[in-house]
């Protein structure tokens, strides 16, 4: 595959793996990797689900919950075990590919290059993987449901650490504010996927568009009054911080993939 830009590489790599390429069968035929890995693939999926549950429980916890420290330890523990398993799987994949690359088989070359791109992305935190696939992968809306859910959970965790409108000096935001945050987060994810390069679509560029999209998509009304006031906490301020977070996550997700371009040109 051609290493031109990180965004293009992500699209092409997953396009290859999902079955829209003449070399898609490569991923099913390279059995030596699966034989070495054993059932770690199933273990990884199970651990990913466990970590997702832990983060979700923590994001909805109150600062006064008796088990808050326990929830934090559970998130740290599952994240640590995920990191260890990703490293082990990456090492196995690298060792399994040694000495098995026919020079005249462009299909194998293309497949391994695609696998290298996917490995660079999927060795990162789950929310970074989800963002990259959601923005740049060749997937349908239904195929992106799990990534969208995971990204929403991670961004809600960020939003709950902010002081939300109507919270005042209370430690915990009111229920209505948390509910509105859920829809604002959903709109921010959609907006980011629309305006990011190379799409550069208009997105939800003002409060009216944001409110209209949430009502159309989720059937919910949100309060966009006082969106841009600077003398108090507003949803406009929350919106900007959420978008800044998504920008930062996108940079983090693309960096390891982009690094493959330099390696390819130096080879």
PDB file of N, CA and C in Angstrom, residues 79-137:
ATOM      1  N   UNK A  79      -6.420  -1.134  32.399  1.00  0.00           N
ATOM      2  CA  UNK A  79      -5.610  -0.423  31.402  1.00  0.00           C
ATOM      3  C   UNK A  79      -4.200  -0.993  31.354  1.00  0.00           C
ATOM      4  N   UNK A  80      -3.637  -1.315  32.534  1.00  0.00           N
ATOM      5  CA  UNK A  80      -2.299  -1.887  32.595  1.00  0.00           C
ATOM      6  C   UNK A  80      -2.256  -3.258  31.935  1.00  0.00           C
ATOM      7  N   UNK A  81      -3.261  -4.092  32.211  1.00  0.00           N
ATOM      8  CA  UNK A  81      -3.292  -5.424  31.614  1.00  0.00           C
ATOM      9  C   UNK A  81      -3.504  -5.363  30.110  1.00  0.00           C
ATOM     10  N   UNK A  82      -4.287  -4.377  29.647  1.00  0.00           N
ATOM     11  CA  UNK A  82      -4.464  -4.184  28.208  1.00  0.00           C
ATOM     12  C   UNK A  82      -3.143  -3.827  27.540  1.00  0.00           C
ATOM     13  N   UNK A  83      -2.395  -2.932  28.160  1.00  0.00           N
ATOM     14  CA  UNK A  83      -1.111  -2.515  27.605  1.00  0.00           C
ATOM     15  C   UNK A  83      -0.145  -3.688  27.499  1.00  0.00           C
ATOM     16  N   UNK A  84      -0.101  -4.513  28.548  1.00  0.00           N
ATOM     17  CA  UNK A  84       0.791  -5.673  28.547  1.00  0.00           C
ATOM     18  C   UNK A  84       0.408  -6.670  27.448  1.00  0.00           C
ATOM     19  N   UNK A  85      -0.898  -6.888  27.267  1.00  0.00           N
ATOM     20  CA  UNK A  85      -1.323  -7.853  26.262  1.00  0.00           C
ATOM     21  C   UNK A  85      -1.060  -7.342  24.854  1.00  0.00           C
ATOM     22  N   UNK A  86      -1.289  -6.025  24.621  1.00  0.00           N
ATOM     23  CA  UNK A  86      -0.996  -5.463  23.302  1.00  0.00           C
ATOM     24  C   UNK A  86       0.473  -5.638  22.956  1.00  0.00           C
ATOM     25  N   UNK A  87       1.358  -5.370  23.920  1.00  0.00           N
ATOM     26  CA  UNK A  87       2.793  -5.513  23.688  1.00  0.00           C
ATOM     27  C   UNK A  87       3.146  -6.952  23.348  1.00  0.00           C
ATOM     28  N   UNK A  88       2.566  -7.900  24.072  1.00  0.00           N
ATOM     29  CA  UNK A  88       2.852  -9.315  23.826  1.00  0.00           C
ATOM     30  C   UNK A  88       2.382  -9.740  22.440  1.00  0.00           C
ATOM     31  N   UNK A  89       1.177  -9.315  22.048  1.00  0.00           N
ATOM     32  CA  UNK A  89       0.656  -9.676  20.738  1.00  0.00           C
ATOM     33  C   UNK A  89       1.490  -9.062  19.619  1.00  0.00           C
ATOM     34  N   UNK A  90       1.947  -7.820  19.828  1.00  0.00           N
ATOM     35  CA  UNK A  90       2.780  -7.165  18.821  1.00  0.00           C
ATOM     36  C   UNK A  90       4.105  -7.913  18.654  1.00  0.00           C
ATOM     37  N   UNK A  91       4.703  -8.348  19.766  1.00  0.00           N
ATOM     38  CA  UNK A  91       5.966  -9.083  19.697  1.00  0.00           C
ATOM     39  C   UNK A  91       5.792 -10.402  18.948  1.00  0.00           C
ATOM     40  N   UNK A  92       4.667 -11.091  19.209  1.00  0.00           N
ATOM     41  CA  UNK A  92       4.407 -12.356  18.533  1.00  0.00           C
ATOM     42  C   UNK A  92       4.252 -12.138  17.033  1.00  0.00           C
ATOM     43  N   UNK A  93       3.509 -11.072  16.664  1.00  0.00           N
ATOM     44  CA  UNK A  93       3.281 -10.798  15.252  1.00  0.00           C
ATOM     45  C   UNK A  93       4.591 -10.513  14.531  1.00  0.00           C
ATOM     46  N   UNK A  94       5.459  -9.733  15.171  1.00  0.00           N
ATOM     47  CA  UNK A  94       6.739  -9.406  14.543  1.00  0.00           C
ATOM     48  C   UNK A  94       7.584 -10.653  14.347  1.00  0.00           C
ATOM     49  N   UNK A  95       7.673 -11.500  15.371  1.00  0.00           N
ATOM     50  CA  UNK A  95       8.503 -12.698  15.273  1.00  0.00           C
ATOM     51  C   UNK A  95       7.919 -13.696  14.293  1.00  0.00           C
ATOM     52  N   UNK A  96       6.582 -13.721  14.160  1.00  0.00           N
ATOM     53  CA  UNK A  96       5.948 -14.679  13.268  1.00  0.00           C
ATOM     54  C   UNK A  96       6.166 -14.323  11.802  1.00  0.00           C
ATOM     55  N   UNK A  97       6.424 -13.044  11.519  1.00  0.00           N
ATOM     56  CA  UNK A  97       6.579 -12.621  10.137  1.00  0.00           C
ATOM     57  C   UNK A  97       7.996 -12.804   9.620  1.00  0.00           C
ATOM     58  N   UNK A  98       8.946 -13.099  10.507  1.00  0.00           N
ATOM     59  CA  UNK A  98      10.333 -13.178  10.087  1.00  0.00           C
ATOM     60  C   UNK A  98      10.557 -14.387   9.182  1.00  0.00           C
ATOM     61  N   UNK A  99      11.218 -14.151   8.054  1.00  0.00           N
ATOM     62  CA  UNK A  99      11.599 -15.227   7.159  1.00  0.00           C
ATOM     63  C   UNK A  99      10.471 -15.815   6.346  1.00  0.00           C
ATOM     64  N   UNK A 100       9.313 -15.136   6.277  1.00  0.00           N
ATOM     65  CA  UNK A 100       8.175 -15.685   5.550  1.00  0.00           C
ATOM     66  C   UNK A 100       7.671 -14.722   4.484  1.00  0.00           C
ATOM     67  N   UNK A 101       8.540 -13.906   3.920  1.00  0.00           N
ATOM     68  CA  UNK A 101       8.080 -12.868   3.014  1.00  0.00           C
ATOM     69  C   UNK A 101       8.643 -13.095   1.614  1.00  0.00           C
ATOM     70  N   UNK A 102       7.896 -13.722   0.710  1.00  0.00           N
ATOM     71  CA  UNK A 102       8.368 -13.906  -0.659  1.00  0.00           C
ATOM     72  C   UNK A 102       8.536 -12.556  -1.353  1.00  0.00           C
ATOM     73  N   UNK A 103       9.710 -12.325  -1.945  1.00  0.00           N
ATOM     74  CA  UNK A 103       9.993 -11.027  -2.552  1.00  0.00           C
ATOM     75  C   UNK A 103       9.097 -10.738  -3.742  1.00  0.00           C
ATOM     76  N   UNK A 104       8.607 -11.767  -4.423  1.00  0.00           N
ATOM     77  CA  UNK A 104       7.848 -11.556  -5.646  1.00  0.00           C
ATOM     78  C   UNK A 104       6.346 -11.553  -5.426  1.00  0.00           C
ATOM     79  N   UNK A 105       5.888 -11.552  -4.202  1.00  0.00           N
ATOM     80  CA  UNK A 105       4.457 -11.616  -3.936  1.00  0.00           C
ATOM     81  C   UNK A 105       3.975 -10.269  -3.407  1.00  0.00           C
ATOM     82  N   UNK A 106       3.496  -9.414  -4.303  1.00  0.00           N
ATOM     83  CA  UNK A 106       3.074  -8.075  -3.896  1.00  0.00           C
ATOM     84  C   UNK A 106       1.874  -8.118  -2.967  1.00  0.00           C
ATOM     85  N   UNK A 107       1.078  -9.183  -3.065  1.00  0.00           N
ATOM     86  CA  UNK A 107      -0.088  -9.292  -2.193  1.00  0.00           C
ATOM     87  C   UNK A 107       0.346  -9.438  -0.744  1.00  0.00           C
ATOM     88  N   UNK A 108       1.369 -10.245  -0.502  1.00  0.00           N
ATOM     89  CA  UNK A 108       1.862 -10.419   0.854  1.00  0.00           C
ATOM     90  C   UNK A 108       2.455  -9.113   1.362  1.00  0.00           C
ATOM     91  N   UNK A 109       3.222  -8.436   0.501  1.00  0.00           N
ATOM     92  CA  UNK A 109       3.819  -7.155   0.890  1.00  0.00           C
ATOM     93  C   UNK A 109       2.737  -6.168   1.295  1.00  0.00           C
ATOM     94  N   UNK A 110       1.721  -6.045   0.443  1.00  0.00           N
ATOM     95  CA  UNK A 110       0.633  -5.093   0.709  1.00  0.00           C
ATOM     96  C   UNK A 110      -0.082  -5.453   2.012  1.00  0.00           C
ATOM     97  N   UNK A 111      -0.326  -6.741   2.196  1.00  0.00           N
ATOM     98  CA  UNK A 111      -1.031  -7.174   3.391  1.00  0.00           C
ATOM     99  C   UNK A 111      -0.258  -6.908   4.659  1.00  0.00           C
ATOM    100  N   UNK A 112       1.042  -7.168   4.628  1.00  0.00           N
ATOM    101  CA  UNK A 112       1.853  -6.928   5.814  1.00  0.00           C
ATOM    102  C   UNK A 112       1.988  -5.440   6.104  1.00  0.00           C
ATOM    103  N   UNK A 113       2.047  -4.637   5.062  1.00  0.00           N
ATOM    104  CA  UNK A 113       2.099  -3.186   5.274  1.00  0.00           C
ATOM    105  C   UNK A 113       0.797  -2.687   5.882  1.00  0.00           C
ATOM    106  N   UNK A 114      -0.314  -3.228   5.403  1.00  0.00           N
ATOM    107  CA  UNK A 114      -1.604  -2.856   5.994  1.00  0.00           C
ATOM    108  C   UNK A 114      -1.666  -3.290   7.447  1.00  0.00           C
ATOM    109  N   UNK A 115      -1.169  -4.496   7.720  1.00  0.00           N
ATOM    110  CA  UNK A 115      -1.142  -4.975   9.095  1.00  0.00           C
ATOM    111  C   UNK A 115      -0.282  -4.114   9.985  1.00  0.00           C
ATOM    112  N   UNK A 116       0.805  -3.581   9.425  1.00  0.00           N
ATOM    113  CA  UNK A 116       1.686  -2.706  10.195  1.00  0.00           C
ATOM    114  C   UNK A 116       0.954  -1.425  10.594  1.00  0.00           C
ATOM    115  N   UNK A 117       0.161  -0.892   9.660  1.00  0.00           N
ATOM    116  CA  UNK A 117      -0.615   0.318   9.946  1.00  0.00           C
ATOM    117  C   UNK A 117      -1.641   0.041  11.038  1.00  0.00           C
ATOM    118  N   UNK A 118      -2.371  -1.065  10.910  1.00  0.00           N
ATOM    119  CA  UNK A 118      -3.392  -1.410  11.893  1.00  0.00           C
ATOM    120  C   UNK A 118      -2.760  -1.670  13.257  1.00  0.00           C
ATOM    121  N   UNK A 119      -1.593  -2.324  13.262  1.00  0.00           N
ATOM    122  CA  UNK A 119      -0.897  -2.570  14.521  1.00  0.00           C
ATOM    123  C   UNK A 119      -0.498  -1.263  15.194  1.00  0.00           C
ATOM    124  N   UNK A 120      -0.005  -0.298  14.394  1.00  0.00           N
ATOM    125  CA  UNK A 120       0.400   0.999  14.950  1.00  0.00           C
ATOM    126  C   UNK A 120      -0.781   1.718  15.586  1.00  0.00           C
ATOM    127  N   UNK A 121      -1.967   1.550  14.983  1.00  0.00           N
ATOM    128  CA  UNK A 121      -3.154   2.197  15.532  1.00  0.00           C
ATOM    129  C   UNK A 121      -3.706   1.431  16.725  1.00  0.00           C
ATOM    130  N   UNK A 122      -3.817   0.117  16.602  1.00  0.00           N
ATOM    131  CA  UNK A 122      -4.497  -0.663  17.627  1.00  0.00           C
ATOM    132  C   UNK A 122      -3.614  -0.987  18.818  1.00  0.00           C
ATOM    133  N   UNK A 123      -2.371  -0.530  18.813  1.00  0.00           N
ATOM    134  CA  UNK A 123      -1.537  -0.647  20.007  1.00  0.00           C
ATOM    135  C   UNK A 123      -1.767   0.530  20.950  1.00  0.00           C
ATOM    136  N   UNK A 124      -2.618   1.461  20.543  1.00  0.00           N
ATOM    137  CA  UNK A 124      -2.905   2.645  21.352  1.00  0.00           C
ATOM    138  C   UNK A 124      -4.140   2.424  22.219  1.00  0.00           C
ATOM    139  N   UNK A 125      -4.427   3.412  23.038  1.00  0.00           N
ATOM    140  CA  UNK A 125      -5.605   3.349  23.901  1.00  0.00           C
ATOM    141  C   UNK A 125      -6.876   3.202  23.065  1.00  0.00           C
ATOM    142  N   UNK A 126      -7.889   2.600  23.657  1.00  0.00           N
ATOM    143  CA  UNK A 126      -9.093   2.266  22.910  1.00  0.00           C
ATOM    144  C   UNK A 126      -9.812   3.489  22.357  1.00  0.00           C
ATOM    145  N   UNK A 127      -9.813   4.595  23.106  1.00  0.00           N
ATOM    146  CA  UNK A 127     -10.529   5.771  22.606  1.00  0.00           C
ATOM    147  C   UNK A 127      -9.816   6.391  21.416  1.00  0.00           C
ATOM    148  N   UNK A 128      -8.481   6.260  21.330  1.00  0.00           N
ATOM    149  CA  UNK A 128      -7.742   6.770  20.178  1.00  0.00           C
ATOM    150  C   UNK A 128      -8.014   5.908  18.950  1.00  0.00           C
ATOM    151  N   UNK A 129      -8.044   4.584  19.144  1.00  0.00           N
ATOM    152  CA  UNK A 129      -8.403   3.692  18.050  1.00  0.00           C
ATOM    153  C   UNK A 129      -9.802   4.030  17.525  1.00  0.00           C
ATOM    154  N   UNK A 130     -10.729   4.188  18.450  1.00  0.00           N
ATOM    155  CA  UNK A 130     -12.124   4.440  18.076  1.00  0.00           C
ATOM    156  C   UNK A 130     -12.249   5.731  17.281  1.00  0.00           C
ATOM    157  N   UNK A 131     -11.557   6.776  17.708  1.00  0.00           N
ATOM    158  CA  UNK A 131     -11.630   8.061  17.015  1.00  0.00           C
ATOM    159  C   UNK A 131     -11.097   7.930  15.598  1.00  0.00           C
ATOM    160  N   UNK A 132      -9.949   7.264  15.433  1.00  0.00           N
ATOM    161  CA  UNK A 132      -9.354   7.125  14.104  1.00  0.00           C
ATOM    162  C   UNK A 132     -10.254   6.329  13.168  1.00  0.00           C
ATOM    163  N   UNK A 133     -10.812   5.224  13.650  1.00  0.00           N
ATOM    164  CA  UNK A 133     -11.701   4.434  12.800  1.00  0.00           C
ATOM    165  C   UNK A 133     -12.980   5.196  12.481  1.00  0.00           C
ATOM    166  N   UNK A 134     -13.489   5.931  13.470  1.00  0.00           N
ATOM    167  CA  UNK A 134     -14.734   6.685  13.269  1.00  0.00           C
ATOM    168  C   UNK A 134     -14.537   7.790  12.229  1.00  0.00           C
ATOM    169  N   UNK A 135     -13.387   8.452  12.264  1.00  0.00           N
ATOM    170  CA  UNK A 135     -13.146   9.573  11.358  1.00  0.00           C
ATOM    171  C   UNK A 135     -12.616   9.140   9.999  1.00  0.00           C
ATOM    172  N   UNK A 136     -11.788   8.110   9.964  1.00  0.00           N
ATOM    173  CA  UNK A 136     -11.044   7.815   8.741  1.00  0.00           C
ATOM    174  C   UNK A 136     -11.223   6.403   8.200  1.00  0.00           C
ATOM    175  N   UNK A 137     -11.909   5.542   8.911  1.00  0.00           N
ATOM    176  CA  UNK A 137     -12.078   4.172   8.444  1.00  0.00           C
ATOM    177  C   UNK A 137     -13.165   4.051   7.380  1.00  0.00           C
TER     178      UNK A 137
END
